[in-house]
XYZ file of N, CA and C in Angstrom:
585
model
N -31.931 7.692 26.243
C -31.032 7.209 24.977
C -31.780 5.759 24.387
N -31.677 5.797 23.416
C -32.317 4.103 22.891
C -30.891 3.305 22.573
N -31.057 2.182 23.316
C -29.874 1.341 22.889
C -29.970 0.245 21.554
N -29.064 0.368 21.043
C -29.080 -0.314 19.902
C -28.280 -1.779 20.091
N -29.523 -2.911 19.289
C -28.781 -3.893 19.430
C -27.642 -4.592 18.589
N -27.106 -5.484 18.950
C -25.775 -5.723 17.883
C -25.729 -5.935 16.337
N -27.286 -6.592 15.965
C -27.564 -6.823 14.722
C -27.769 -5.394 13.937
N -28.416 -4.568 14.970
C -28.435 -2.919 14.654
C -27.645 -2.326 14.271
N -26.344 -2.447 14.913
C -25.495 -1.916 15.070
C -24.043 -2.375 13.622
N -24.250 -4.126 13.293
C -23.435 -4.430 12.526
C -24.337 -3.665 10.757
N -25.611 -3.806 10.959
C -26.242 -3.345 10.016
C -26.030 -1.819 9.316
N -25.955 -0.789 10.376
C -25.223 0.466 10.158
C -24.345 0.542 10.051
N -23.149 -0.375 10.593
C -21.803 -0.020 10.527
C -21.800 -0.729 8.537
N -22.345 -1.722 8.167
C -22.185 -2.370 6.930
C -22.849 -1.047 5.523
N -23.967 -0.560 6.131
C -24.875 0.420 5.855
C -23.878 1.796 5.299
N -22.948 2.093 6.316
C -22.085 3.008 5.938
C -20.641 2.756 5.295
N -20.430 1.745 4.969
C -19.527 1.012 4.377
C -19.822 1.134 2.865
N -21.036 0.463 2.800
C -21.570 0.117 1.494
C -21.609 1.857 1.000
N -22.115 2.693 1.607
C -22.282 3.706 1.055
C -21.414 4.626 0.757
N -20.189 4.504 1.617
C -19.096 5.678 1.503
C -18.397 4.614 0.465
N -18.235 3.232 0.136
C -17.590 2.997 -0.989
C -18.081 3.179 -2.457
N -19.197 3.311 -2.801
C -20.259 4.141 -3.625
C -19.682 5.707 -3.927
N -19.475 6.139 -2.734
C -19.536 7.718 -3.043
C -18.113 7.812 -3.375
N -17.019 7.067 -2.669
C -15.624 7.385 -2.976
C -15.410 6.975 -4.237
N -15.783 5.759 -4.825
C -15.762 5.626 -6.124
C -16.285 6.596 -6.846
N -17.624 7.045 -6.939
C -17.874 8.373 -7.836
C -17.265 9.415 -7.537
N -16.984 10.146 -6.488
C -16.410 11.178 -6.138
C -14.947 11.828 -5.787
N -14.462 10.161 -5.029
C -13.052 10.188 -4.498
C -13.315 10.650 -3.368
N -12.265 10.381 -2.423
C -12.140 10.502 -0.983
C -12.315 12.144 -0.682
N -11.302 12.501 -1.156
C -11.186 13.971 -0.862
C -12.893 14.878 -1.120
N -13.490 14.470 -2.161
C -14.702 15.699 -2.444
C -15.523 15.257 -1.712
N -15.637 13.998 -1.015
C -17.034 13.345 0.166
C -16.680 14.100 1.119
N -17.884 14.766 1.679
C -17.995 15.079 2.985
C -18.855 14.420 3.968
N -18.578 14.590 5.156
C -19.346 13.446 6.110
C -20.689 13.675 5.917
N -21.173 14.742 5.644
C -22.531 15.616 5.805
C -23.324 14.787 4.621
N -22.657 14.597 3.105
C -23.207 14.117 2.171
C -22.966 12.753 2.274
N -22.516 12.529 2.470
C -21.866 10.382 2.748
C -22.997 10.121 3.865
N -23.781 11.059 5.096
C -23.835 10.257 6.127
C -25.581 10.438 5.743
N -25.730 11.564 4.995
C -27.472 12.039 4.476
C -27.470 10.211 3.689
N -26.726 10.280 2.758
C -26.972 9.212 1.707
C -27.322 8.137 2.122
N -26.794 7.775 3.282
C -26.821 6.259 4.041
C -28.239 6.326 4.939
N -28.649 7.740 5.175
C -29.694 8.011 6.010
C -29.331 7.766 7.454
N -28.285 8.023 8.000
C -27.935 7.798 8.875
C -26.949 9.174 9.606
N -26.767 9.426 10.625
C -25.873 10.067 11.558
C -24.788 10.596 11.580
N -24.230 11.546 11.656
C -22.512 11.902 11.891
C -22.275 11.139 13.324
N -22.920 11.170 13.691
C -22.539 10.230 15.285
C -22.153 8.990 14.983
N -23.558 8.254 14.165
C -22.980 7.026 13.398
C -21.525 6.672 13.085
N -21.125 7.356 12.204
C -19.775 7.377 11.563
C -19.003 7.535 12.395
N -18.860 8.351 13.425
C -18.085 8.429 14.615
C -18.037 7.348 15.191
N -19.128 7.031 15.631
C -19.305 5.658 16.790
C -18.382 4.568 16.188
N -18.875 3.921 14.873
C -18.529 3.269 14.359
C -16.895 3.314 13.954
N -16.082 4.442 13.288
C -15.032 4.396 12.434
C -14.534 5.726 12.842
N -14.492 6.518 14.024
C -13.552 7.648 14.611
C -13.788 8.848 13.644
N -13.651 8.350 12.483
C -13.777 9.728 11.623
C -13.796 9.318 10.224
N -13.561 10.410 9.008
C -13.874 9.845 7.683
C -12.727 8.576 7.641
N -11.251 9.323 7.859
C -10.134 8.475 7.572
C -10.501 6.831 7.994
N -11.245 6.511 9.446
C -11.573 5.597 9.673
C -12.716 4.712 8.702
N -13.148 5.432 8.092
C -14.520 4.592 6.972
C -13.724 4.564 5.839
N -12.774 5.503 5.507
C -11.968 4.565 4.251
C -10.972 3.500 4.454
N -10.466 3.690 5.586
C -9.933 2.682 6.114
C -10.302 1.014 6.275
N -11.728 1.251 6.692
C -12.772 0.015 6.708
C -13.478 -0.340 5.191
N -13.743 0.565 4.287
C -13.847 0.496 2.498
C -12.705 -0.477 2.101
N -11.489 0.145 2.484
C -10.113 -0.682 1.752
C -10.128 -1.939 2.322
N -10.162 -1.975 3.679
C -9.881 -3.409 3.906
C -11.018 -4.370 3.212
N -12.021 -3.733 3.181
C -13.123 -4.373 2.613
C -12.597 -5.059 1.342
N -12.435 -4.123 0.421
C -12.257 -4.396 -0.989
C -10.753 -5.220 -1.019
N -10.015 -4.848 -0.214
C -8.518 -5.549 -0.388
C -8.442 -7.279 0.347
N -9.956 -7.465 1.129
C -10.487 -8.483 1.325
C -10.993 -9.618 0.170
N -11.999 -8.892 -0.620
C -12.618 -9.408 -2.122
C -11.180 -9.494 -2.722
N -10.464 -8.621 -3.200
C -9.572 -8.502 -4.049
C -8.436 -10.163 -3.694
N -8.533 -10.106 -2.387
C -7.437 -11.466 -1.993
C -8.371 -12.443 -2.222
N -9.294 -12.679 -2.242
C -10.326 -13.869 -2.625
C -10.160 -14.015 -3.876
N -10.610 -13.536 -4.637
C -10.066 -13.645 -5.932
C -8.814 -13.697 -6.420
N -7.652 -13.638 -5.986
C -6.608 -14.145 -6.424
C -6.364 -15.646 -5.914
N -6.673 -15.472 -4.318
C -6.755 -17.058 -4.069
C -6.951 -18.015 -4.919
N -8.591 -17.379 -5.505
C -9.228 -18.427 -6.311
C -8.907 -18.947 -7.574
N -7.897 -17.453 -7.856
C -6.846 -18.225 -9.418
C -5.858 -19.438 -8.773
N -5.411 -18.742 -7.714
C -4.334 -19.824 -7.240
C -5.463 -21.577 -7.443
N -6.334 -21.475 -6.287
C -6.881 -22.612 -6.109
C -7.413 -23.407 -7.395
N -7.609 -22.838 -8.378
C -8.568 -23.317 -9.649
C -7.650 -23.310 -10.402
N -6.314 -23.261 -10.419
C -5.277 -23.661 -11.549
C -4.634 -24.739 -11.367
N -4.747 -25.551 -12.710
C -4.468 -27.055 -13.109
C -2.954 -27.285 -12.845
N -2.144 -26.036 -13.198
C -0.658 -26.633 -13.084
C -0.299 -24.741 -11.702
N 0.867 -25.475 -10.735
C 0.757 -23.999 -9.657
C 1.483 -23.044 -10.361
N 2.590 -22.980 -11.277
C 3.066 -22.313 -11.866
C 2.185 -21.228 -12.829
N 1.444 -22.098 -13.549
C 0.485 -20.903 -14.308
C -0.453 -20.130 -13.201
N -0.678 -20.757 -12.096
C -1.734 -20.108 -11.298
C -0.797 -18.983 -10.471
N 0.257 -19.316 -10.323
C 1.020 -18.094 -9.417
C 1.308 -17.094 -10.470
N 1.498 -17.296 -11.685
C 1.929 -16.315 -12.763
C 0.722 -15.837 -13.150
N -0.034 -16.320 -13.350
C -1.715 -15.707 -13.589
C -2.093 -14.720 -12.511
N -1.893 -15.569 -11.058
C -2.630 -14.177 -9.875
C -1.150 -13.094 -10.344
N -0.292 -13.314 -10.248
C 0.413 -11.885 -10.326
C -0.076 -11.085 -11.300
N -0.542 -11.360 -12.471
C -0.754 -10.829 -13.718
C -2.076 -10.043 -13.157
N -3.065 -10.888 -12.503
C -4.193 -10.502 -11.922
C -3.994 -9.079 -11.336
N -3.060 -9.793 -10.253
C -3.220 -8.154 -9.283
C -2.737 -6.903 -10.074
N -1.793 -7.038 -11.068
C -1.758 -5.875 -12.456
C -3.265 -5.835 -12.557
N -3.721 -6.101 -13.434
C -4.909 -5.904 -13.822
C -5.765 -5.520 -13.439
N -6.267 -5.349 -12.011
C -7.243 -5.090 -10.684
C -6.534 -3.356 -10.836
N -5.292 -2.887 -11.166
C -5.267 -2.001 -10.998
C -6.042 -0.706 -12.135
N -6.702 -1.495 -13.189
C -7.741 -0.710 -14.003
C -9.072 -0.607 -13.740
N -9.423 -1.908 -12.666
C -11.081 -1.425 -12.246
C -11.039 -0.205 -11.571
N -11.961 0.354 -11.739
C -11.827 1.829 -11.557
C -12.264 2.157 -9.749
N -13.129 0.988 -9.338
C -13.374 1.345 -7.606
C -11.993 0.804 -7.144
N -11.213 -0.126 -7.582
C -10.226 -0.497 -6.796
C -8.896 0.738 -6.913
N -8.984 1.236 -8.106
C -7.862 2.516 -8.679
C -8.268 3.249 -7.790
N -9.604 3.576 -7.923
C -9.700 5.088 -7.005
C -9.663 5.023 -5.792
N -10.255 4.080 -5.228
C -10.248 3.777 -3.549
C -8.706 3.732 -3.019
N -8.610 2.891 -3.701
C -7.086 1.899 -2.918
C -5.688 2.300 -3.419
N -5.651 2.393 -5.026
C -4.170 3.118 -5.062
C -4.113 4.407 -5.376
N -5.599 4.976 -5.362
C -4.976 6.701 -5.232
C -5.562 7.033 -3.619
N -6.871 7.187 -3.571
C -7.008 7.634 -2.704
C -6.774 6.803 -1.130
N -6.608 6.202 -0.813
C -6.246 5.330 0.407
C -4.581 5.980 0.392
N -3.903 5.726 -0.758
C -2.421 5.967 -0.921
C -2.063 7.655 -0.347
N -3.149 8.534 -0.810
C -2.903 9.622 -0.333
C -3.062 10.160 1.023
N -4.363 9.139 1.408
C -5.075 9.576 3.081
C -4.456 8.911 3.778
N -4.328 7.612 3.694
C -3.397 6.477 4.402
C -2.398 6.253 4.400
N -1.838 6.618 3.556
C -0.184 6.131 2.881
C -0.411 4.505 2.522
N -1.245 4.315 1.891
C -1.478 3.015 1.316
C -2.132 1.784 2.265
N -2.218 0.786 1.706
C -3.005 -0.086 2.357
C -2.328 -0.334 3.700
N -2.941 -1.411 5.163
C -2.659 -1.873 6.096
C -1.218 -2.292 6.439
N -0.742 -2.181 7.302
C 0.260 -3.199 7.599
C -0.104 -4.330 7.875
N -1.452 -4.956 7.914
C -1.919 -6.282 8.301
C -2.583 -7.052 6.898
N -3.156 -6.083 6.148
C -3.325 -6.650 4.785
C -2.280 -6.585 3.485
N -1.225 -5.987 4.123
C 0.510 -6.161 3.391
C 0.673 -8.014 3.850
N 0.669 -7.556 5.043
C 1.408 -8.957 5.792
C 0.771 -9.959 5.280
N -0.569 -10.283 5.530
C -1.066 -11.346 4.880
C -0.974 -11.528 3.397
N -0.861 -10.626 2.609
C -0.492 -10.582 1.046
C 0.694 -11.528 1.005
N 1.619 -10.925 1.952
C 2.733 -11.395 1.857
C 3.045 -13.168 2.019
N 2.219 -13.264 3.306
C 2.490 -14.537 3.490
C 1.608 -15.584 2.770
N 0.294 -15.256 1.759
C -0.300 -16.374 0.994
C 1.026 -16.035 0.268
N 1.298 -15.119 -0.187
C 2.346 -15.321 -1.220
C 3.631 -16.462 -0.986
N 4.320 -16.535 0.001
C 5.454 -17.535 0.576
C 5.076 -18.664 0.744
N 3.639 -18.758 1.204
C 3.222 -20.312 0.978
C 3.176 -21.030 -0.643
N 2.801 -19.829 -1.594
C 2.644 -20.534 -2.904
C 4.141 -20.530 -3.287
N 4.899 -19.906 -2.736
C 6.322 -19.818 -3.582
C 7.000 -20.815 -2.694
N 6.908 -21.618 -1.527
C 7.265 -22.756 -0.599
C 6.948 -23.745 -1.771
N 5.664 -23.545 -1.790
C 5.044 -24.999 -2.706
C 6.153 -25.025 -4.258
N 5.985 -24.256 -4.529
C 6.857 -23.913 -6.045
C 8.342 -24.755 -6.020
N 8.638 -23.743 -4.565
C 10.121 -24.808 -4.553
C 9.910 -26.014 -4.250
N 9.191 -26.843 -3.008
C 8.893 -28.341 -2.825
C 9.034 -28.713 -4.526
N 8.134 -28.229 -5.232
C 8.040 -28.782 -6.802
C 9.180 -28.714 -7.431
N 9.998 -27.933 -7.092
C 11.424 -27.964 -8.028
C 11.030 -26.901 -9.282
N 10.009 -26.355 -9.178
C 9.739 -25.288 -10.340
C 10.756 -23.675 -10.477
N 10.739 -23.282 -9.184
C 11.482 -21.814 -8.391
C 12.687 -22.749 -7.613
N 14.190 -21.874 -8.024
C 14.962 -22.317 -7.074
C 14.686 -22.355 -5.689
N 15.888 -23.085 -5.071
C 15.691 -22.966 -3.295
C 15.931 -21.878 -3.187
N 14.967 -20.653 -2.721
C 15.369 -19.274 -2.202
C 14.522 -19.279 -0.437
N 15.237 -18.023 -0.193
C 13.722 -17.902 0.838
C 12.414 -17.728 0.779
N 11.556 -18.368 0.624
C 10.515 -17.578 0.507
C 9.543 -16.593 0.676
N 10.513 -16.130 1.879
C 10.232 -15.181 2.534
C 10.887 -13.893 1.808
N 11.923 -13.838 1.487
C 12.628 -12.726 1.076
C 12.167 -12.774 -0.756
N 11.974 -14.018 -1.676
C 11.387 -13.842 -2.426
C 9.980 -12.861 -2.626
N 8.595 -13.291 -1.569
C 7.738 -13.270 -1.415
C 7.625 -11.756 -1.393
N 8.500 -11.151 -0.455
C 8.362 -9.790 -0.246
C 8.639 -8.840 -1.624
N 9.536 -9.471 -2.381
C 10.142 -9.119 -3.125
C 9.217 -8.795 -4.277
N 8.393 -9.854 -4.789
C 7.612 -10.078 -5.794
C 6.023 -8.972 -5.010
N 6.232 -8.943 -3.923
C 4.835 -8.456 -3.406
C 5.124 -7.033 -3.423
N 6.348 -6.274 -3.151
C 6.541 -5.330 -3.277
C 6.705 -4.478 -4.438
N 7.217 -5.188 -5.473
C 6.819 -4.695 -7.307
C 5.998 -5.064 -7.574
N 5.236 -6.011 -7.470
C 3.332 -5.759 -7.949
C 2.769 -4.658 -7.225
N 3.154 -4.623 -6.106
C 2.294 -3.252 -5.487
C 2.808 -1.877 -5.832
N 4.002 -1.532 -6.091
C 4.175 0.012 -6.827
C 4.255 -0.560 -8.466
N 4.085 -1.347 -8.889
C 3.530 -1.366 -10.285
C 2.043 -1.298 -9.880
N 1.275 -1.455 -9.610
C -0.090 -1.382 -9.306
C -0.064 0.175 -9.206
N 0.472 0.930 -8.234
C 0.364 2.429 -8.060
C 0.700 3.151 -9.561
N 1.923 2.938 -9.933
C 2.269 3.348 -11.244
C 1.323 3.111 -12.316
N 0.344 2.080 -12.504
C -0.330 1.686 -13.355
C -1.660 2.631 -12.917
N -2.142 2.884 -11.636
C -3.365 3.592 -11.537
C -3.052 5.211 -11.794
N -1.725 5.629 -11.479
C -1.526 7.187 -11.208
C -1.404 7.735 -12.740
N -1.036 7.058 -13.500
C -0.804 7.693 -15.266
C -2.631 7.763 -15.884
N -2.215 8.774 -16.615
C -3.168 8.901 -17.561
C -3.302 7.908 -18.644
N -2.341 6.922 -18.980
C -2.181 5.831 -20.117
C -2.508 4.833 -19.264
N -3.001 4.423 -18.829
C -3.304 3.061 -17.520
C -2.838 2.502 -18.647
N -3.960 1.817 -19.592
C -3.776 1.014 -20.173
C -2.246 0.302 -20.914
N -1.473 1.311 -20.967
C -0.120 0.887 -21.847
C 0.690 1.042 -20.496
N 0.165 1.677 -19.405
C 1.315 1.134 -18.557
C 0.874 -0.515 -17.988
N -0.231 -0.906 -17.876
C -0.439 -2.144 -17.555
C 0.069 -3.024 -18.675
N 0.284 -2.802 -19.969
C 0.506 -3.773 -21.136
C 2.117 -3.807 -20.905
N 3.254 -2.618 -20.789
C 4.320 -2.443 -19.827
C 4.712 -3.297 -18.622
N 3.546 -3.226 -17.840
C 3.850 -3.755 -16.542
C 3.841 -5.200 -16.576
N 2.892 -5.743 -17.381
C 2.418 -7.320 -17.805
C 3.730 -7.586 -18.566
N 4.578 -7.072 -19.227
C 5.657 -7.534 -20.300
C 6.949 -7.553 -19.026
N 7.113 -6.703 -18.345
C 7.821 -6.565 -17.163
C 7.988 -7.720 -16.263
N 6.610 -8.013 -15.994
C 6.431 -9.136 -14.869
C 6.794 -10.348 -15.688
N 6.255 -10.734 -16.523
C 6.909 -12.103 -17.349
C 8.078 -12.250 -17.375
N 8.766 -10.771 -17.957
C 10.255 -11.160 -17.707
C 11.046 -11.657 -16.167
N 10.287 -10.889 -15.364
C 10.703 -11.304 -13.741
C 10.654 -12.458 -13.667
N 9.094 -12.976 -13.917
C 8.607 -14.206 -13.293
C 9.783 -15.342 -14.047
N 9.854 -15.263 -15.642
C 10.474 -16.040 -16.364
C 12.208 -16.666 -15.266
N 12.263 -15.222 -14.648
C 14.057 -15.471 -14.252
C 14.111 -16.099 -12.272
N 12.811 -17.078 -12.707
C 12.663 -17.101 -11.046
C 12.304 -19.099 -11.386
N 12.422 -19.187 -12.203
C 12.047 -20.863 -12.685
C 13.219 -21.553 -12.921
N 13.355 -22.601 -11.966
C 14.644 -23.341 -12.225
C 15.045 -24.082 -13.370
N 16.568 -23.352 -13.898
C 16.723 -24.445 -15.124
C 16.562 -25.706 -15.565
N 16.002 -25.934 -16.692
C 16.207 -27.424 -16.729
C 14.288 -27.649 -16.570
C-alpha cells in the first residue's frame, strides 16, 4: 500500500470538493453519481469514502466551503460600510440577493436542505454570533433599541434564512426577491430607535 503525504491528501480532498461543487451545481446532488464524480476528478471512490465517508459527507463539505465564502463576502460588506446601520442593512439584503446565485441556490438552498436538512448547526451558530456582534454595536451606538442581541440576531437570521429558502424554491425567484427585500426593509425600519 502506498502511503500518501499530508500535502497529497489535502490536494485529493480539495480536488473532490472542487469537482463536486462543479458537478452538483450543474446536475444537482440527486442526479450526480459517485462514479461519474470521482471519474471526473480523476480519483477513486475509495478516496471519496476516505475523506468524506459518503456522498452526503462530500455535500456537507461543499456546503461548508460555500458558506465560508458567503460569510466572508457578508463580513466585507459590514467592514467596508462607512455607516454601521447602512452596512447592517446592506448585509441583510445581500444575504437575500445571494439566493439568486445559481451555485448557492442549487447546492445550499435546495440540495443541502433536501439531503442534509439545511446548513450545519455550526454554520448557523457562526452566522448568529456574527450578527449578534453587529447588533450589539448598533445598540451601543444608540441606533437600535436596547434589546437582547442574542434574541434579535436569532430572529433576524431565522427570517433571512427562511426568506432565502422561499426565494430559491420558486420559479419566480426575481419577483420573490423583490418582495423579500421590501419586507426586509420594513422589518429593519422597525429596529431603529425613534429620534
